[in-house]
Amino acid sequence: MASGSYFPPPIKEVEIPKKDGQMRKLGIPTITDRIGQQVVKNYLEPRFESIFSNNSYGYRPNRNAHQALEEVQRNCWKNDWVIDLDIKGYFDNIDHAKRKHIPENWASMYIERWLQMPVQRRNGELIQKHGKGTPQDGVISPLLVNLFLHYAFDKWIENLNSNVKFERYADDAIIHCRTKRQADWLLNKLHERMAECHLELHTEKTKLVYCRDYRRQEKHKNVKFDFLGYSFQPRISKSQKTGNLFQGYGCVISISSRKKIAEKVAISLEESKTCRSIVGIAQRLNPQIRRWVNYYGKFHMWEMHHVFRLLHSRLVRWARPKYKRYKNSICRAYTWLKRIKKQFPYLFYHWKLNFSI
């Protein structure tokens, strides 16, 4: 790489299912490319971090999804309307010509080569790039995308109206507005801006949402939106000062996230049919349970009860055909699981957090 003679090979195309049933295409670079991209990323990232907006949270050091969610919740309490924004296929439509803050010839040269790498499909066919798009699984791709959207979205909206609050995580963004009139005006401006940058808003996922709670009682069709695996919606809350119940507006684990977890639990237990005891299942599931609790339990952890109730029913379903004495009695199987929890309270990660069966 130091001599400039390195040319990256084609990237491998891999398709993974999306939650809407469509397929997401990933571009997998070689290990050598990943190392080279990491070197360039480490060199450029501190420079880019000094100019990036504080409202951007995705793929950045010392920033995470929980910080974005906390900021969304605070701004939802202060503003009545939300624009739930999704940029359609933004990894595939990033303009190669729009790159700034890379004066080094060697870095610009290698970035240009990585962007122009052809994509190799499973049948061996090579697909050439046409001046736009970046591999979705490339190490340097998130940094380049953040740089592009910094000028295409973040900087633009800050210059348009500095009083408008927003949070962006990769291609998902939440914009807060005082009134519906302001939200409609801003959404029209966003369509124009995306067209200028050769991008497009996802028509099905982009919508206006009214933040209804005990103070805001207007009736509108959309009062709920999903962001980073959480659902923001009207919900009953308890006042910390008086202890009274009231209708607030907050976030809990979304239904789609719960369905995704249920699918993973079903797959894991299907693969664990050969386990001789529940200990083997716990060893397989505990790393995943720990991740779910750490992420989805950040806000209103008790909502995870729905997830773990499903997990317990799956464990009972696993035990009944395995042990003859529980085959014809689901009540005995649940009694057995409760006895296991009492004897081994730390067997599953969520049991130590006092989730009941």
mmCIF file of C-alpha atoms in Angstrom:
data_model
loop_
_atom_site.group_PDB
_atom_site.id
_atom_site.type_symbol
_atom_site.label_atom_id
_atom_site.label_comp_id
_atom_site.label_asym_id
_atom_site.label_seq_id
_atom_site.Cartn_x
_atom_site.Cartn_y
_atom_site.Cartn_z
ATOM 1 C CA MET A 1 0.000 0.000 0.000
ATOM 2 C CA ALA A 2 2.846 2.402 0.724
ATOM 3 C CA SER A 3 3.992 2.203 -2.893
ATOM 4 C CA GLY A 4 0.480 2.755 -4.257
ATOM 5 C CA SER A 5 0.586 -0.449 -6.290
ATOM 6 C CA TYR A 6 -2.120 -2.288 -4.371
ATOM 7 C CA PHE A 7 -5.403 -2.789 -6.231
ATOM 8 C CA PRO A 8 -8.271 -4.311 -4.219
ATOM 9 C CA PRO A 9 -10.002 -7.406 -5.641
ATOM 10 C CA PRO A 10 -13.784 -7.544 -6.224
ATOM 11 C CA ILE A 11 -16.032 -7.601 -3.164
ATOM 12 C CA LYS A 12 -18.343 -10.533 -2.517
ATOM 13 C CA GLU A 13 -22.092 -9.931 -2.619
ATOM 14 C CA VAL A 14 -24.048 -11.565 0.207
ATOM 15 C CA GLU A 15 -27.807 -11.211 0.665
ATOM 16 C CA ILE A 16 -29.468 -11.216 4.074
ATOM 17 C CA PRO A 17 -33.221 -10.921 4.777
ATOM 18 C CA LYS A 18 -34.687 -7.631 5.977
ATOM 19 C CA LYS A 19 -37.587 -7.347 8.405
ATOM 20 C CA ASP A 20 -39.920 -6.226 5.587
ATOM 21 C CA GLY A 21 -39.288 -9.453 3.667
ATOM 22 C CA GLN A 22 -36.903 -7.972 1.101
ATOM 23 C CA MET A 23 -33.206 -8.817 0.796
ATOM 24 C CA ARG A 24 -30.369 -6.545 1.887
ATOM 25 C CA LYS A 25 -27.229 -6.767 -0.248
ATOM 26 C CA LEU A 26 -23.923 -6.617 1.605
ATOM 27 C CA GLY A 27 -20.510 -6.141 0.014
ATOM 28 C CA ILE A 28 -17.922 -8.246 1.855
ATOM 29 C CA PRO A 29 -14.307 -7.125 1.229
ATOM 30 C CA THR A 30 -11.317 -9.423 1.661
ATOM 31 C CA ILE A 31 -9.366 -9.535 4.926
ATOM 32 C CA THR A 32 -6.507 -7.590 3.309
ATOM 33 C CA ASP A 33 -8.934 -4.888 2.225
ATOM 34 C CA ARG A 34 -10.462 -4.698 5.680
ATOM 35 C CA ILE A 35 -7.033 -4.134 7.197
ATOM 36 C CA GLY A 36 -6.204 -1.448 4.664
ATOM 37 C CA GLN A 37 -9.552 0.286 5.136
ATOM 38 C CA GLN A 38 -9.099 0.228 8.902
ATOM 39 C CA VAL A 39 -5.712 1.975 8.537
ATOM 40 C CA VAL A 40 -7.221 4.755 6.416
ATOM 41 C CA LYS A 41 -10.261 5.023 8.702
ATOM 42 C CA ASN A 42 -8.087 5.426 11.811
ATOM 43 C CA TYR A 43 -6.108 8.139 10.015
ATOM 44 C CA LEU A 44 -9.128 10.157 8.809
ATOM 45 C CA GLU A 45 -11.659 9.638 11.595
ATOM 46 C CA PRO A 46 -10.261 12.173 14.152
ATOM 47 C CA ARG A 47 -10.336 14.866 11.473
ATOM 48 C CA PHE A 48 -13.930 14.098 10.515
ATOM 49 C CA GLU A 49 -15.065 13.884 14.129
ATOM 50 C CA SER A 50 -14.077 17.514 14.641
ATOM 51 C CA ILE A 51 -16.611 18.654 12.022
ATOM 52 C CA PHE A 52 -19.449 16.157 12.460
ATOM 53 C CA SER A 53 -22.706 17.341 14.018
ATOM 54 C CA ASN A 54 -23.553 16.550 17.628
ATOM 55 C CA ASN A 55 -26.917 15.300 16.348
ATOM 56 C CA SER A 56 -25.302 12.376 14.497
ATOM 57 C CA TYR A 57 -24.858 9.152 16.483
ATOM 58 C CA GLY A 58 -24.334 6.250 14.072
ATOM 59 C CA TYR A 59 -20.938 4.600 13.514
ATOM 60 C CA ARG A 60 -19.067 7.164 15.610
ATOM 61 C CA PRO A 61 -16.641 6.658 18.529
ATOM 62 C CA ASN A 62 -18.019 7.358 22.018
ATOM 63 C CA ARG A 63 -21.565 7.606 20.613
ATOM 64 C CA ASN A 64 -24.217 4.934 20.654
ATOM 65 C CA ALA A 65 -27.884 4.209 20.058
ATOM 66 C CA HIS A 66 -28.865 4.721 23.701
ATOM 67 C CA GLN A 67 -27.621 8.323 23.581
ATOM 68 C CA ALA A 68 -29.722 8.935 20.470
ATOM 69 C CA LEU A 69 -32.794 7.378 22.111
ATOM 70 C CA GLU A 70 -32.407 9.516 25.233
ATOM 71 C CA GLU A 71 -32.203 12.658 23.107
ATOM 72 C CA VAL A 72 -35.267 11.618 21.080
ATOM 73 C CA GLN A 73 -37.241 11.098 24.276
ATOM 74 C CA ARG A 74 -36.269 14.513 25.664
ATOM 75 C CA ASN A 75 -37.189 16.294 22.432
ATOM 76 C CA CYS A 76 -40.502 14.441 22.117
ATOM 77 C CA TRP A 77 -41.541 15.917 25.464
ATOM 78 C CA LYS A 78 -40.760 19.431 24.200
ATOM 79 C CA ASN A 79 -42.147 19.223 20.636
ATOM 80 C CA ASP A 80 -45.582 18.110 19.446
ATOM 81 C CA TRP A 81 -44.668 16.665 16.051
ATOM 82 C CA VAL A 82 -42.045 14.292 14.689
ATOM 83 C CA ILE A 83 -40.866 13.514 11.170
ATOM 84 C CA ASP A 84 -39.852 9.857 11.123
ATOM 85 C CA LEU A 85 -37.332 9.865 8.281
ATOM 86 C CA ASP A 86 -35.758 7.004 6.357
ATOM 87 C CA ILE A 87 -33.387 7.447 3.392
ATOM 88 C CA LYS A 88 -33.944 4.767 0.778
ATOM 89 C CA GLY A 89 -30.875 2.706 -0.196
ATOM 90 C CA TYR A 90 -28.426 5.340 0.963
ATOM 91 C CA PHE A 91 -25.399 3.006 0.891
ATOM 92 C CA ASP A 92 -26.166 2.301 -2.779
ATOM 93 C CA ASN A 93 -26.645 5.934 -3.829
ATOM 94 C CA ILE A 94 -23.755 7.848 -2.256
ATOM 95 C CA ASP A 95 -22.164 10.045 -4.934
ATOM 96 C CA HIS A 96 -18.453 9.222 -5.376
ATOM 97 C CA ALA A 97 -17.618 12.760 -6.538
ATOM 98 C CA LYS A 98 -18.789 14.426 -3.313
ATOM 99 C CA ARG A 99 -15.837 13.913 -0.973
ATOM 100 C CA LYS A 100 -14.256 16.599 1.180
ATOM 101 C CA HIS A 101 -11.529 16.946 3.777
ATOM 102 C CA ILE A 102 -9.257 14.340 2.144
ATOM 103 C CA PRO A 103 -6.326 16.366 0.725
ATOM 104 C CA GLU A 104 -3.871 13.451 0.944
ATOM 105 C CA ASN A 105 -3.416 11.943 -2.497
ATOM 106 C CA TRP A 106 -2.647 8.468 -1.195
ATOM 107 C CA ALA A 107 -5.803 8.312 0.968
ATOM 108 C CA SER A 108 -8.003 9.714 -1.790
ATOM 109 C CA MET A 109 -6.508 7.255 -4.298
ATOM 110 C CA TYR A 110 -7.250 4.191 -2.172
ATOM 111 C CA ILE A 111 -10.725 5.398 -1.252
ATOM 112 C CA GLU A 112 -11.432 5.862 -4.957
ATOM 113 C CA ARG A 113 -10.253 2.315 -5.648
ATOM 114 C CA TRP A 114 -12.378 0.859 -2.865
ATOM 115 C CA LEU A 115 -15.435 2.732 -4.088
ATOM 116 C CA GLN A 116 -14.895 1.536 -7.658
ATOM 117 C CA MET A 117 -14.392 -2.119 -6.737
ATOM 118 C CA PRO A 118 -16.712 -4.367 -8.782
ATOM 119 C CA VAL A 119 -19.188 -6.617 -7.000
ATOM 120 C CA GLN A 120 -18.938 -10.362 -7.550
ATOM 121 C CA ARG A 121 -22.227 -12.234 -7.330
ATOM 122 C CA ARG A 122 -22.657 -15.855 -6.309
ATOM 123 C CA ASN A 123 -22.694 -16.988 -9.929
ATOM 124 C CA GLY A 124 -19.346 -15.269 -10.559
ATOM 125 C CA GLU A 125 -20.783 -12.332 -12.503
ATOM 126 C CA LEU A 126 -18.971 -9.007 -11.935
ATOM 127 C CA ILE A 127 -21.082 -5.852 -11.542
ATOM 128 C CA GLN A 128 -19.269 -2.559 -12.167
ATOM 129 C CA LYS A 129 -20.005 0.584 -10.155
ATOM 130 C CA HIS A 130 -21.313 3.677 -11.970
ATOM 131 C CA GLY A 131 -20.082 6.580 -9.891
ATOM 132 C CA LYS A 132 -22.214 5.969 -6.824
ATOM 133 C CA GLY A 133 -22.633 3.554 -3.937
ATOM 134 C CA THR A 134 -20.312 2.118 -1.313
ATOM 135 C CA PRO A 135 -20.063 -1.458 0.052
ATOM 136 C CA GLN A 136 -22.471 -1.791 2.965
ATOM 137 C CA ASP A 137 -20.146 -4.040 4.968
ATOM 138 C CA GLY A 138 -16.942 -2.134 4.202
ATOM 139 C CA VAL A 139 -14.901 -0.885 7.160
ATOM 140 C CA ILE A 140 -14.558 2.639 5.766
ATOM 141 C CA SER A 141 -18.071 2.853 4.284
ATOM 142 C CA PRO A 142 -19.847 4.177 7.418
ATOM 143 C CA LEU A 143 -17.273 6.958 7.749
ATOM 144 C CA LEU A 144 -17.725 8.025 4.107
ATOM 145 C CA VAL A 145 -21.511 7.851 4.431
ATOM 146 C CA ASN A 146 -21.440 10.016 7.561
ATOM 147 C CA LEU A 147 -19.265 12.540 5.735
ATOM 148 C CA PHE A 148 -21.674 12.646 2.807
ATOM 149 C CA LEU A 149 -24.795 12.951 4.974
ATOM 150 C CA HIS A 150 -23.108 15.583 7.148
ATOM 151 C CA TYR A 151 -23.372 17.979 4.210
ATOM 152 C CA ALA A 152 -26.426 16.467 2.521
ATOM 153 C CA PHE A 153 -28.558 16.420 5.683
ATOM 154 C CA ASP A 154 -27.033 17.492 9.020
ATOM 155 C CA LYS A 155 -25.399 20.758 7.965
ATOM 156 C CA TRP A 156 -28.249 21.619 5.622
ATOM 157 C CA ILE A 157 -30.982 21.316 8.244
ATOM 158 C CA GLU A 158 -28.923 23.241 10.816
ATOM 159 C CA ASN A 159 -28.518 26.099 8.335
ATOM 160 C CA LEU A 160 -32.178 25.926 7.291
ATOM 161 C CA ASN A 161 -33.483 26.340 10.848
ATOM 162 C CA SER A 162 -31.135 26.210 13.816
ATOM 163 C CA ASN A 163 -34.088 25.810 16.214
ATOM 164 C CA VAL A 164 -35.132 22.455 14.726
ATOM 165 C CA LYS A 165 -33.906 19.520 16.813
ATOM 166 C CA PHE A 166 -33.065 16.208 15.187
ATOM 167 C CA GLU A 167 -31.211 12.938 15.741
ATOM 168 C CA ARG A 168 -29.673 10.870 12.980
ATOM 169 C CA TYR A 169 -28.375 7.314 13.217
ATOM 170 C CA ALA A 170 -27.027 6.225 9.816
ATOM 171 C CA ASP A 171 -29.965 6.476 7.378
ATOM 172 C CA ASP A 172 -32.641 6.787 10.090
ATOM 173 C CA ALA A 173 -33.435 10.257 11.401
ATOM 174 C CA ILE A 174 -35.985 11.839 13.721
ATOM 175 C CA ILE A 175 -36.838 15.531 13.277
ATOM 176 C CA HIS A 176 -38.843 17.420 15.906
ATOM 177 C CA CYS A 177 -41.285 20.193 14.986
ATOM 178 C CA ARG A 178 -43.468 22.529 17.035
ATOM 179 C CA THR A 179 -46.516 22.454 14.751
ATOM 180 C CA LYS A 180 -47.930 20.334 11.933
ATOM 181 C CA ARG A 181 -47.559 23.275 9.571
ATOM 182 C CA GLN A 182 -43.841 23.421 10.279
ATOM 183 C CA ALA A 183 -43.562 19.628 9.870
ATOM 184 C CA ASP A 184 -45.313 19.679 6.463
ATOM 185 C CA TRP A 185 -43.139 22.552 5.251
ATOM 186 C CA LEU A 186 -39.937 20.858 6.409
ATOM 187 C CA LEU A 187 -40.903 17.510 4.870
ATOM 188 C CA ASN A 188 -41.426 19.174 1.475
ATOM 189 C CA LYS A 189 -38.036 20.845 1.790
ATOM 190 C CA LEU A 190 -36.472 17.476 2.633
ATOM 191 C CA HIS A 191 -37.853 15.888 -0.534
ATOM 192 C CA GLU A 192 -36.292 18.700 -2.548
ATOM 193 C CA ARG A 193 -32.973 18.384 -0.732
ATOM 194 C CA MET A 194 -32.781 14.621 -1.193
ATOM 195 C CA ALA A 195 -33.442 15.026 -4.918
ATOM 196 C CA GLU A 196 -30.587 17.561 -5.135
ATOM 197 C CA CYS A 197 -28.238 15.014 -3.522
ATOM 198 C CA HIS A 198 -29.487 12.129 -5.726
ATOM 199 C CA LEU A 199 -31.127 10.464 -2.735
ATOM 200 C CA GLU A 200 -34.726 9.494 -2.052
ATOM 201 C CA LEU A 201 -36.890 9.271 1.048
ATOM 202 C CA HIS A 202 -38.550 5.916 1.692
ATOM 203 C CA THR A 203 -42.229 6.691 1.080
ATOM 204 C CA GLU A 204 -43.565 3.887 3.291
ATOM 205 C CA LYS A 205 -41.241 4.499 6.247
ATOM 206 C CA THR A 206 -41.209 8.323 6.221
ATOM 207 C CA LYS A 207 -44.200 9.793 8.052
ATOM 208 C CA LEU A 208 -45.473 12.539 10.362
ATOM 209 C CA VAL A 209 -46.216 11.504 13.950
ATOM 210 C CA TYR A 210 -48.118 13.375 16.673
ATOM 211 C CA CYS A 211 -46.666 12.991 20.195
ATOM 212 C CA ARG A 212 -49.905 12.581 22.141
ATOM 213 C CA ASP A 213 -49.876 12.554 25.943
ATOM 214 C CA TYR A 214 -51.891 14.032 28.819
ATOM 215 C CA ARG A 215 -50.969 17.581 27.716
ATOM 216 C CA ARG A 216 -51.500 17.051 23.977
ATOM 217 C CA GLN A 217 -54.916 15.555 23.317
ATOM 218 C CA GLU A 218 -55.485 16.190 19.593
ATOM 219 C CA LYS A 219 -56.601 13.213 17.517
ATOM 220 C CA HIS A 220 -54.339 12.189 14.638
ATOM 221 C CA LYS A 221 -53.785 8.969 12.735
ATOM 222 C CA ASN A 222 -50.090 8.437 13.530
ATOM 223 C CA VAL A 223 -49.076 8.669 17.192
ATOM 224 C CA LYS A 224 -46.343 6.021 17.190
ATOM 225 C CA PHE A 225 -42.976 5.576 15.486
ATOM 226 C CA ASP A 226 -40.120 3.066 15.722
ATOM 227 C CA PHE A 227 -36.490 4.067 16.058
ATOM 228 C CA LEU A 228 -33.471 1.818 16.692
ATOM 229 C CA GLY A 229 -35.556 -1.134 17.856
ATOM 230 C CA TYR A 230 -37.756 0.907 20.230
ATOM 231 C CA SER A 231 -41.321 2.175 19.835
ATOM 232 C CA PHE A 232 -42.173 5.728 20.896
ATOM 233 C CA GLN A 233 -45.860 5.928 21.706
ATOM 234 C CA PRO A 234 -48.433 7.109 24.272
ATOM 235 C CA ARG A 235 -48.179 4.928 27.351
ATOM 236 C CA ILE A 236 -49.279 4.947 30.970
ATOM 237 C CA SER A 237 -46.538 6.177 33.288
ATOM 238 C CA LYS A 238 -46.227 6.697 37.028
ATOM 239 C CA SER A 239 -45.265 10.079 38.447
ATOM 240 C CA GLN A 240 -42.086 9.925 40.532
ATOM 241 C CA LYS A 241 -43.302 12.867 42.652
ATOM 242 C CA THR A 242 -46.913 11.979 43.419
ATOM 243 C CA GLY A 243 -47.105 8.304 42.468
ATOM 244 C CA ASN A 244 -50.172 8.962 40.302
ATOM 245 C CA LEU A 245 -50.646 7.415 36.872
ATOM 246 C CA PHE A 246 -50.762 9.603 33.780
ATOM 247 C CA GLN A 247 -50.482 9.261 30.008
ATOM 248 C CA GLY A 248 -46.941 10.018 28.941
ATOM 249 C CA TYR A 249 -44.974 9.592 25.737
ATOM 250 C CA GLY A 250 -42.018 7.245 25.979
ATOM 251 C CA CYS A 251 -40.159 4.344 24.431
ATOM 252 C CA VAL A 252 -40.295 0.588 24.960
ATOM 253 C CA ILE A 253 -39.007 -2.377 22.990
ATOM 254 C CA SER A 254 -40.865 -2.480 19.673
ATOM 255 C CA ILE A 255 -43.128 -5.305 18.527
ATOM 256 C CA SER A 256 -40.863 -6.012 15.552
ATOM 257 C CA SER A 257 -37.874 -6.358 17.906
ATOM 258 C CA ARG A 258 -39.804 -8.793 20.080
ATOM 259 C CA LYS A 259 -40.696 -10.838 17.001
ATOM 260 C CA LYS A 260 -37.060 -10.892 15.932
ATOM 261 C CA ILE A 261 -36.002 -12.135 19.368
ATOM 262 C CA ALA A 262 -38.728 -14.793 19.285
ATOM 263 C CA GLU A 263 -37.409 -16.055 15.942
ATOM 264 C CA LYS A 264 -33.856 -16.253 17.309
ATOM 265 C CA VAL A 265 -35.062 -18.128 20.398
ATOM 266 C CA ALA A 266 -36.942 -20.614 18.219
ATOM 267 C CA ILE A 267 -33.879 -21.183 16.029
ATOM 268 C CA SER A 268 -31.565 -21.603 19.038
ATOM 269 C CA LEU A 269 -33.871 -24.124 20.715
ATOM 270 C CA GLU A 270 -34.302 -26.011 17.464
ATOM 271 C CA GLU A 271 -30.513 -26.299 17.264
ATOM 272 C CA SER A 272 -30.400 -27.353 20.933
ATOM 273 C CA LYS A 273 -32.644 -30.386 20.613
ATOM 274 C CA THR A 274 -29.638 -32.627 21.074
ATOM 275 C CA CYS A 275 -28.671 -30.971 24.387
ATOM 276 C CA ARG A 276 -28.907 -33.488 27.204
ATOM 277 C CA SER A 277 -29.977 -30.956 29.824
ATOM 278 C CA ILE A 278 -31.186 -27.399 30.238
ATOM 279 C CA VAL A 279 -27.642 -26.391 31.191
ATOM 280 C CA GLY A 280 -26.516 -26.742 27.577
ATOM 281 C CA ILE A 281 -29.392 -24.544 26.410
ATOM 282 C CA ALA A 282 -28.484 -21.897 29.000
ATOM 283 C CA GLN A 283 -24.883 -21.861 27.791
ATOM 284 C CA ARG A 284 -26.074 -21.321 24.233
ATOM 285 C CA LEU A 285 -28.698 -18.656 25.025
ATOM 286 C CA ASN A 286 -27.035 -16.611 27.784
ATOM 287 C CA PRO A 287 -24.770 -14.523 25.492
ATOM 288 C CA GLN A 288 -27.817 -13.533 23.433
ATOM 289 C CA ILE A 289 -29.975 -12.857 26.513
ATOM 290 C CA ARG A 290 -27.243 -10.637 27.926
ATOM 291 C CA ARG A 291 -27.165 -8.588 24.706
ATOM 292 C CA TRP A 292 -30.974 -8.242 24.660
ATOM 293 C CA VAL A 293 -31.094 -7.117 28.285
ATOM 294 C CA ASN A 294 -28.227 -4.648 27.889
ATOM 295 C CA TYR A 295 -29.801 -3.039 24.818
ATOM 296 C CA TYR A 296 -33.580 -3.370 25.142
ATOM 297 C CA GLY A 297 -33.576 -3.188 28.928
ATOM 298 C CA LYS A 298 -32.085 0.303 28.989
ATOM 299 C CA PHE A 299 -35.570 1.878 29.033
ATOM 300 C CA HIS A 300 -38.397 0.228 30.996
ATOM 301 C CA MET A 301 -36.748 -3.146 31.501
ATOM 302 C CA TRP A 302 -39.962 -4.658 32.828
ATOM 303 C CA GLU A 303 -41.277 -4.650 29.238
ATOM 304 C CA MET A 304 -38.793 -7.466 28.574
ATOM 305 C CA HIS A 305 -41.162 -9.683 30.554
ATOM 306 C CA HIS A 306 -43.058 -10.417 27.327
ATOM 307 C CA VAL A 307 -39.865 -11.680 25.712
ATOM 308 C CA PHE A 308 -38.867 -13.906 28.620
ATOM 309 C CA ARG A 309 -42.381 -15.284 29.037
ATOM 310 C CA LEU A 310 -42.092 -16.519 25.469
ATOM 311 C CA LEU A 311 -38.637 -17.951 26.230
ATOM 312 C CA HIS A 312 -40.020 -19.860 29.211
ATOM 313 C CA SER A 313 -42.844 -21.307 27.106
ATOM 314 C CA ARG A 314 -40.257 -22.444 24.557
ATOM 315 C CA LEU A 315 -38.224 -24.102 27.311
ATOM 316 C CA VAL A 316 -41.333 -25.940 28.504
ATOM 317 C CA ARG A 317 -42.027 -27.028 24.924
ATOM 318 C CA TRP A 318 -38.461 -28.365 24.746
ATOM 319 C CA ALA A 319 -38.781 -30.252 28.052
ATOM 320 C CA ARG A 320 -42.130 -31.982 27.493
ATOM 321 C CA PRO A 321 -41.093 -34.457 24.766
ATOM 322 C CA LYS A 322 -37.691 -34.925 26.398
ATOM 323 C CA TYR A 323 -38.980 -36.012 29.834
ATOM 324 C CA LYS A 324 -41.844 -38.522 29.775
ATOM 325 C CA ARG A 325 -43.345 -37.397 33.095
ATOM 326 C CA TYR A 326 -44.081 -33.932 31.623
ATOM 327 C CA LYS A 327 -45.263 -35.068 28.204
ATOM 328 C CA ASN A 328 -48.985 -34.999 29.047
ATOM 329 C CA SER A 329 -48.983 -32.155 31.582
ATOM 330 C CA ILE A 330 -47.933 -28.599 30.791
ATOM 331 C CA CYS A 331 -48.504 -27.611 34.446
ATOM 332 C CA ARG A 332 -45.940 -30.159 35.634
ATOM 333 C CA ALA A 333 -43.488 -28.869 33.052
ATOM 334 C CA TYR A 334 -43.859 -25.305 34.340
ATOM 335 C CA THR A 335 -43.495 -26.562 37.917
ATOM 336 C CA TRP A 336 -40.258 -28.281 36.875
ATOM 337 C CA LEU A 337 -38.953 -25.041 35.323
ATOM 338 C CA LYS A 338 -39.819 -23.060 38.469
ATOM 339 C CA ARG A 339 -37.995 -25.661 40.558
ATOM 340 C CA ILE A 340 -34.931 -25.343 38.322
ATOM 341 C CA LYS A 341 -35.020 -21.546 38.747
ATOM 342 C CA LYS A 342 -35.230 -21.902 42.528
ATOM 343 C CA GLN A 343 -32.346 -24.385 42.689
ATOM 344 C CA PHE A 344 -30.161 -22.580 40.140
ATOM 345 C CA PRO A 345 -31.186 -18.873 40.209
ATOM 346 C CA TYR A 346 -28.237 -17.840 38.018
ATOM 347 C CA LEU A 347 -28.588 -20.498 35.331
ATOM 348 C CA PHE A 348 -30.106 -18.047 32.841
ATOM 349 C CA TYR A 349 -28.857 -14.478 32.750
ATOM 350 C CA HIS A 350 -32.318 -12.911 33.122
ATOM 351 C CA TRP A 351 -33.169 -15.043 36.171
ATOM 352 C CA LYS A 352 -30.686 -13.096 38.291
ATOM 353 C CA LEU A 353 -32.695 -9.973 37.381
ATOM 354 C CA ASN A 354 -35.799 -11.458 39.060
ATOM 355 C CA PHE A 355 -37.904 -12.067 35.956
ATOM 356 C CA SER A 356 -40.618 -14.472 37.063
ATOM 357 C CA ILE A 357 -41.846 -17.582 35.252
#
